[in-house]
Amino acid sequence: MELCEKLSKRQNEIIHAAILIIAEHGMSGLTTKSLAEAVGVSEPALYRHFKNKSEIIQALLMHIDSNWDILQESRSGWELLKAFFAGRVEQVIANPALAHIIFAEELFIHDKEYAELMKTLLHKHRALIMENLVLAMSNNEIRNDIAPEVVFRMTAGNAAAADQAMGIQQACL
């Protein structure tokens, strides 16, 4: 299963195994030992493909974020929003375990580095969704009698609540 075209086949296998382990056992279950066993390699072999566990988590989070750049090049406003949300559904259908990561920010609570990575990703998505909601409203592609912030919360959830759950101060909201 090719998750990201920029990664090697083995790196994609490692990321896929990490997703499955996190989905089943949480972040605490993701160890180099469990990951190596799941991929069928030795622990040292993992380090031929990633410098450390942190780089694996970063690659996993970047996989979640991978469609934005392509979407932004070819779409905006309502078309981008539809494509983004459809893309999320397609990601989860193709890899159901990924839903445990996309929709469970609490996985990253206990590690400040990972929490910051997730926070950055959430706020990037929020900014892009808000920008395109405003554009779609101004182009009369969608209703414009409801505040964009309300529409965002109805469709994407409350990023402030996620930040609070992770114990991170809000800088972007």
XYZ file of N, CA and C in Angstrom, residues 3 76 138 140 148:
15
model
N 1.545 4.818 0.582
C 0.949 5.934 1.304
C 1.411 7.269 0.758
N -10.117 25.980 -5.516
C -10.267 26.946 -4.425
C -11.737 27.019 -4.051
N -18.135 34.310 -0.286
C -18.104 35.557 -1.060
C -18.454 35.327 -2.525
N -20.709 33.211 -3.382
C -22.071 32.668 -3.323
C -22.143 31.194 -3.727
N -18.383 32.083 9.136
C -17.461 31.012 8.721
C -16.964 30.158 9.888
